[in-house]
Each structure stands twice: as C-alpha cells, then as structure tokens.
XYZ file of C-alpha atoms in Angstrom:
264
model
C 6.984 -218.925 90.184
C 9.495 -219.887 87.224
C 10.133 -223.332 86.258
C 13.468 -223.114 87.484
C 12.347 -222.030 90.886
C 9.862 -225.265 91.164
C 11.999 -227.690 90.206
C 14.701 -227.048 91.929
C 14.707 -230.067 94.719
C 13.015 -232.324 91.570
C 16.482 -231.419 89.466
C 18.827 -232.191 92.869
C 17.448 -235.531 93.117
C 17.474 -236.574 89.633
C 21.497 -235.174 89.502
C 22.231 -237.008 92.327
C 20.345 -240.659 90.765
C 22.685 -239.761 87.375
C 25.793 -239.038 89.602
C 25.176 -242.551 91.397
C 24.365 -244.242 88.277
C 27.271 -242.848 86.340
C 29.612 -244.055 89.278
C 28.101 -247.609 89.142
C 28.900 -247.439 84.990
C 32.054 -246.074 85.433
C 33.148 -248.742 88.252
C 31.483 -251.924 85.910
C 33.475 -250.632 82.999
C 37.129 -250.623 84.954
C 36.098 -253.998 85.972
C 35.455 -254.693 82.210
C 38.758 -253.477 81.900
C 40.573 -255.483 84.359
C 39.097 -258.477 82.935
C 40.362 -258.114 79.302
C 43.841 -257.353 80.973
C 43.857 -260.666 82.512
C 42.330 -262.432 79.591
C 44.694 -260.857 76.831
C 47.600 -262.042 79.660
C 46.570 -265.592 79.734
C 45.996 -265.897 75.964
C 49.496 -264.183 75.279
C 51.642 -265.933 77.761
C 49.386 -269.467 76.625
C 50.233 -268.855 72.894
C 53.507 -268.005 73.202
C 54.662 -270.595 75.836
C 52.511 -273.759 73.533
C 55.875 -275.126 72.018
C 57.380 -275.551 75.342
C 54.748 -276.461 77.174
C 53.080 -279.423 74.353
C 56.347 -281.777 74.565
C 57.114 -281.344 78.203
C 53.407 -281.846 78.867
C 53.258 -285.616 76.367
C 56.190 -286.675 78.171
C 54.803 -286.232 81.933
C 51.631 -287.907 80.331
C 53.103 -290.288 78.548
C 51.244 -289.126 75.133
C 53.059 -290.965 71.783
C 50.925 -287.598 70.095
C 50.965 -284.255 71.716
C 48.704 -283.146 69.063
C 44.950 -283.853 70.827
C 46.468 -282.125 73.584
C 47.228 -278.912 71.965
C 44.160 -279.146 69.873
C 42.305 -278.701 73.551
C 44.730 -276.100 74.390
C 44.917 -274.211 71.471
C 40.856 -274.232 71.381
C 40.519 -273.189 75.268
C 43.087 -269.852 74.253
C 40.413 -269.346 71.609
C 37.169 -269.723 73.540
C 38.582 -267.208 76.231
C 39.328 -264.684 73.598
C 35.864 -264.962 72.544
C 33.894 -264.414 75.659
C 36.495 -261.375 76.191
C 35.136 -260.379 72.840
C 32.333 -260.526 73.903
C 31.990 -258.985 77.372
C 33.813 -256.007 75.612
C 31.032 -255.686 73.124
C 28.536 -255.711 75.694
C 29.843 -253.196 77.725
C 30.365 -250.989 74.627
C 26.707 -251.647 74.060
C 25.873 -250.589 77.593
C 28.286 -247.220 77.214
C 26.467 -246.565 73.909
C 22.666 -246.833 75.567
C 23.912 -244.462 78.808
C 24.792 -241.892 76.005
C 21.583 -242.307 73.932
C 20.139 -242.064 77.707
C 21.689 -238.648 78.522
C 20.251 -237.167 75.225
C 16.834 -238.567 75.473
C 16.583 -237.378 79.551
C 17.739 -233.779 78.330
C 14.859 -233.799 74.975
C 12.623 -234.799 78.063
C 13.244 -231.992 80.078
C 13.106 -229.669 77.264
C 9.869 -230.520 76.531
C 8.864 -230.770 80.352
C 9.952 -227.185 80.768
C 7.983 -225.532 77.410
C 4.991 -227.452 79.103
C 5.609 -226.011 82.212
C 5.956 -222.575 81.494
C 2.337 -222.697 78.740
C 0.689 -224.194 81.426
C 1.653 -221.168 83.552
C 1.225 -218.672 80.657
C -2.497 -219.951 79.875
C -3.574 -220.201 83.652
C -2.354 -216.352 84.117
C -3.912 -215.539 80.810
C -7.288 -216.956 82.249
C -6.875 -215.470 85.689
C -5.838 -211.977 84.162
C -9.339 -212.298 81.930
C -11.651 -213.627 83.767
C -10.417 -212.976 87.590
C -9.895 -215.691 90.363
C -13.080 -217.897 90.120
C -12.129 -219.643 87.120
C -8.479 -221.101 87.047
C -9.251 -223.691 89.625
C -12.492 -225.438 87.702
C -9.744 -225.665 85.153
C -6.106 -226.441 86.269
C -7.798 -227.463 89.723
C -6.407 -226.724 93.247
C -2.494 -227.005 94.279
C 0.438 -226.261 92.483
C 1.797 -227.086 88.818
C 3.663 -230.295 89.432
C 7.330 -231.344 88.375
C 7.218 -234.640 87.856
C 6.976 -235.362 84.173
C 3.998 -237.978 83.646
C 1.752 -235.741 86.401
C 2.422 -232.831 84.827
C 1.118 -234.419 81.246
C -1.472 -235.681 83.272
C -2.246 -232.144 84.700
C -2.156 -230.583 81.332
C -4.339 -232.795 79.462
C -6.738 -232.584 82.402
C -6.794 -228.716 81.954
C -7.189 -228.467 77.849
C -10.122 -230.872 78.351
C -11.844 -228.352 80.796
C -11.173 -225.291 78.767
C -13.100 -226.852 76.271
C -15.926 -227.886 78.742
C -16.194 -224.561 81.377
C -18.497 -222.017 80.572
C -16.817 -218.797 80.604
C -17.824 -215.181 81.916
C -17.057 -212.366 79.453
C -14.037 -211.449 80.045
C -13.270 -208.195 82.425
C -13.479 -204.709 80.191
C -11.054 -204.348 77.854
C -9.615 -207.936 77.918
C -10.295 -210.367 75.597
C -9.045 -214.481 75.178
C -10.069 -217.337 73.284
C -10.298 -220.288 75.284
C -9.765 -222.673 71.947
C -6.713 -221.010 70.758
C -5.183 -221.315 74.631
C -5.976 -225.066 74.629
C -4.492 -225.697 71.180
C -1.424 -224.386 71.617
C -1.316 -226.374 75.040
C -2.108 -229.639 73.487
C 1.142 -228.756 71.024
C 3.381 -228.899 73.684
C 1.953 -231.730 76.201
C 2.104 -233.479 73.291
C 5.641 -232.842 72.280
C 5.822 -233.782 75.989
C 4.315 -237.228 75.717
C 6.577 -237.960 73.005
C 9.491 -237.208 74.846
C 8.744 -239.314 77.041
C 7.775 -242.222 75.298
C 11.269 -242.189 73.951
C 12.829 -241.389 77.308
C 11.084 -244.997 78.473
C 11.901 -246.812 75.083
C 15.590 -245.634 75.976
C 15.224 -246.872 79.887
C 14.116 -250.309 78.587
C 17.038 -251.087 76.122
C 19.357 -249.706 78.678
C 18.098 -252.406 80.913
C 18.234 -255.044 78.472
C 21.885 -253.735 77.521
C 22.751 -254.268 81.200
C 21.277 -257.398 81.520
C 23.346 -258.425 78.726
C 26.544 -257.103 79.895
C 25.620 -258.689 83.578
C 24.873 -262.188 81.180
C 28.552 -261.277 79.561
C 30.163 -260.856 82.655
C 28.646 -264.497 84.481
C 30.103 -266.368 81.012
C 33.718 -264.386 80.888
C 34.341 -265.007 84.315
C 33.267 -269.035 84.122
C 35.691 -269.381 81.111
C 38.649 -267.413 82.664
C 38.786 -269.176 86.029
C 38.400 -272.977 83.719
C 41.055 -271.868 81.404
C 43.888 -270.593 83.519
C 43.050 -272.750 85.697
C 43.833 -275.108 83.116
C 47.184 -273.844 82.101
C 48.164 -273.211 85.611
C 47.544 -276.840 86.601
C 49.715 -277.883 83.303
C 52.531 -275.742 83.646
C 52.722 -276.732 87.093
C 53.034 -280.418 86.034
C 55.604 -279.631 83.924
C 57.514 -277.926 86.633
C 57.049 -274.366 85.376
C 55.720 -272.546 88.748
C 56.423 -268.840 87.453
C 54.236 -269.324 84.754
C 51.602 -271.293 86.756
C 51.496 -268.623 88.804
C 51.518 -265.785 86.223
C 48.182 -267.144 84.881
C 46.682 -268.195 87.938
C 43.263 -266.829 88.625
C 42.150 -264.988 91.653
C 39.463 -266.310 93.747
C 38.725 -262.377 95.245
C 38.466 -260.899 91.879
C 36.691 -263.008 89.744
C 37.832 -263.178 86.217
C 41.047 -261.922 86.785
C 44.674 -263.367 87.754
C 46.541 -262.989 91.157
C 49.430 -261.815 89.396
C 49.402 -258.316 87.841
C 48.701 -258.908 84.075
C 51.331 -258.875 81.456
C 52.117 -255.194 79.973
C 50.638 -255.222 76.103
C-alpha cells in the first residue's frame, strides 16, 4: 500500500485542524479590522473637532487656560493611535508566522512521504531477498505508521537492526547489501527529522506571535473604551450629543464604537 492510500484519514484530519485554524485567523483578523475602524474614527473625529471642543470645554470648567486640557486630549488621540499601531503590527506578525507555517507543514510532509515510501522500498527489497522471516526482526510487527515523529521513530529503529540482524544469503539469483539499504534510509529520516525540527521551531513562534497579538488586543481595547469614553463624556458636557455618541464605545464589542465608524 502507497503512501497516499495510508494516509488518507491522517491527511483528513490534519485538513480539517488547518480549515478550523484558518477560520479562527481569519475571524481574529476582521476583528483586528473592526478595531482600527473604530480607532482611526475616534482619532479623526477627536482631531478634527479639538478647536471646538477646547473653548467650549474651559468655559463649562471654568479653565482661565484651555491649554493643560488639550495637552491631555491631544496626548490620549495619540496613545490610541499607538496601541492601534500596534495591535496592527501584531496581527501582521501573526499573518506572517501562519504563512511561514503553511510552508514549513508542506517541507514536513515532503519529507514524511520520501521516508515513507524508502521505508517501504527497503522492507520489500529485504522480503523479496531474503523471504518472510526477516522483515519483522527488522521493521517489527504492524503497519508503517503516519504520524510523523513515529514514523522517524520507526525508521531509525529499523536502520539500527539492519546493521545488527544476521542475514541468510539471499534466495538464488538475488543479491542486497544491507549497509547500502540503511544508508540511504538514514538520508531521508534524517531529512525527516529536520523537517520537523523546523515544523516545531515554526509552531512555537506562531504561539508566541499569538500570544502577542492576544497581549495587543487586551491593551487596544483598555485604551479605546478610556479614550472615547473620554471624549464622549466631554462632548456631552459641552452639549454636543451627536458627536458623543459617534465616538461612544460599545460595551458588546469591545474596542469598538456603537456607532458605525466614520468612512476614511
């Protein structure tokens, strides 16, 4: 049996993981999106509405200097265009490692399938040889497995016994060399291991992307809902309720407004 043929069910699972992660990605990055919307809306209508809002907002307060006040304001605009910055990056980062994921999964089952099929080629080269009695002291009992790390496992296993089993001679007219079978083996379990070695390196900064981006996401969505909550609450005192409630944030959706954001 082909590799194809045995991995079959192996291959349907691991399609159906990538569709479910892919889906997760896909849905984190539209939130992503969603939340620089809202952010760019809040720093645009916050920027451009400063003039009227500074004087309005001394007066209610009774401030001989509006200028502390806008300092705040004008540094809150800022700080929420930097975490937006930020989460951006950070998903871009996370985008970037799925990618460099995809390649490093297919170099893995590259090398899983030459494996597979030498490990077939040198246990029907033995069997043809040397007839039935001798392919299970060396590949042992059971089929070839699928899984990546047994089947490394499994293959190491076996070049280390055809360098240990005694063989017959071989049946008339065939002949093999046991130490040129095993060589050529080792080649490509070890092509194997260092696929994946880099398939795990991949898996690990692919977590720590996502940790980031989760990190990212907590910060954004502290600094949204403090500063349009703070613009809502002064626009509001200075009687402007369309704008208060064109930057006020949502408490379903976190990090975004309850208002649709304002077309770029």
């Amino acid at each position: 049996m082909r590799w194809a043929e045995r991995s079959l069910a192996r291959t349907t699972r691991e399609a159906a993981i990538r569709s479910r992660r892919e889906g997760k990605s896909t849905m984190a990055t539209k939130q992503v999106i969603d939340r620089q919307k809202s952010a760019n809306s809040v720093v645009q209508i916050g920027t451009t509405q400063l003039g009227l809002l500074l004087p309005e907002l001394a007066k209610e307060l009774g401030l001989s200097d509006e200028g502390p006040v806008g300092i705040l304001l004008e540094t809150s605009l800022k700080r929420l265009a930097k975490v937006r910055d930020e989460l951006v990056a950070a998903d871009d980062a996370l985008s970037a490692e799925d990618s460099q994921d995809t390649g490093a999964r297919a170099a893995r089952e590259r090398a899983m399938e030459a494996a597979f099929e030498r490990i077939v080629q040198v246990r029907g080269a033995i069997q043809n040889a040397f007839g039935d009695a001798i392919p299970e002291p060396v590949f042992g009992a059971g089929s070839t497995p699928t899984d990546p790390n047994r089947l490394l496992a499994y293959g190491r296993n076996a070049t280390a016994q055809l360098g240990k089993v005694a063989f017959p001679a071989p049946l008339e007219g065939l002949s093999i060399d046991p130490a040129a079978l095993a060589s050529g083996l080792t080649a490509k379990l070890d092509a194997l291991a260092t696929a994946l070695n880099a398939m795990a390196a991949e898996e690990r900064e692919t977590q720590l992307a996502r940790q980031q981006r989760h990190q990212a996401l907590e910060v954004f969505d502290r600094v949204f809902t403090a500063v349009a909550r703070q613009f809502e609450g002064y626009f509001k005192l200075t009687g402007h309720d369309e704008l208060a409630d064109r930057v006020r944030p949502s408490t379903r959706r976190p990090g975004t407004t309850v208002s649709p954001p304002t077309p770029e």
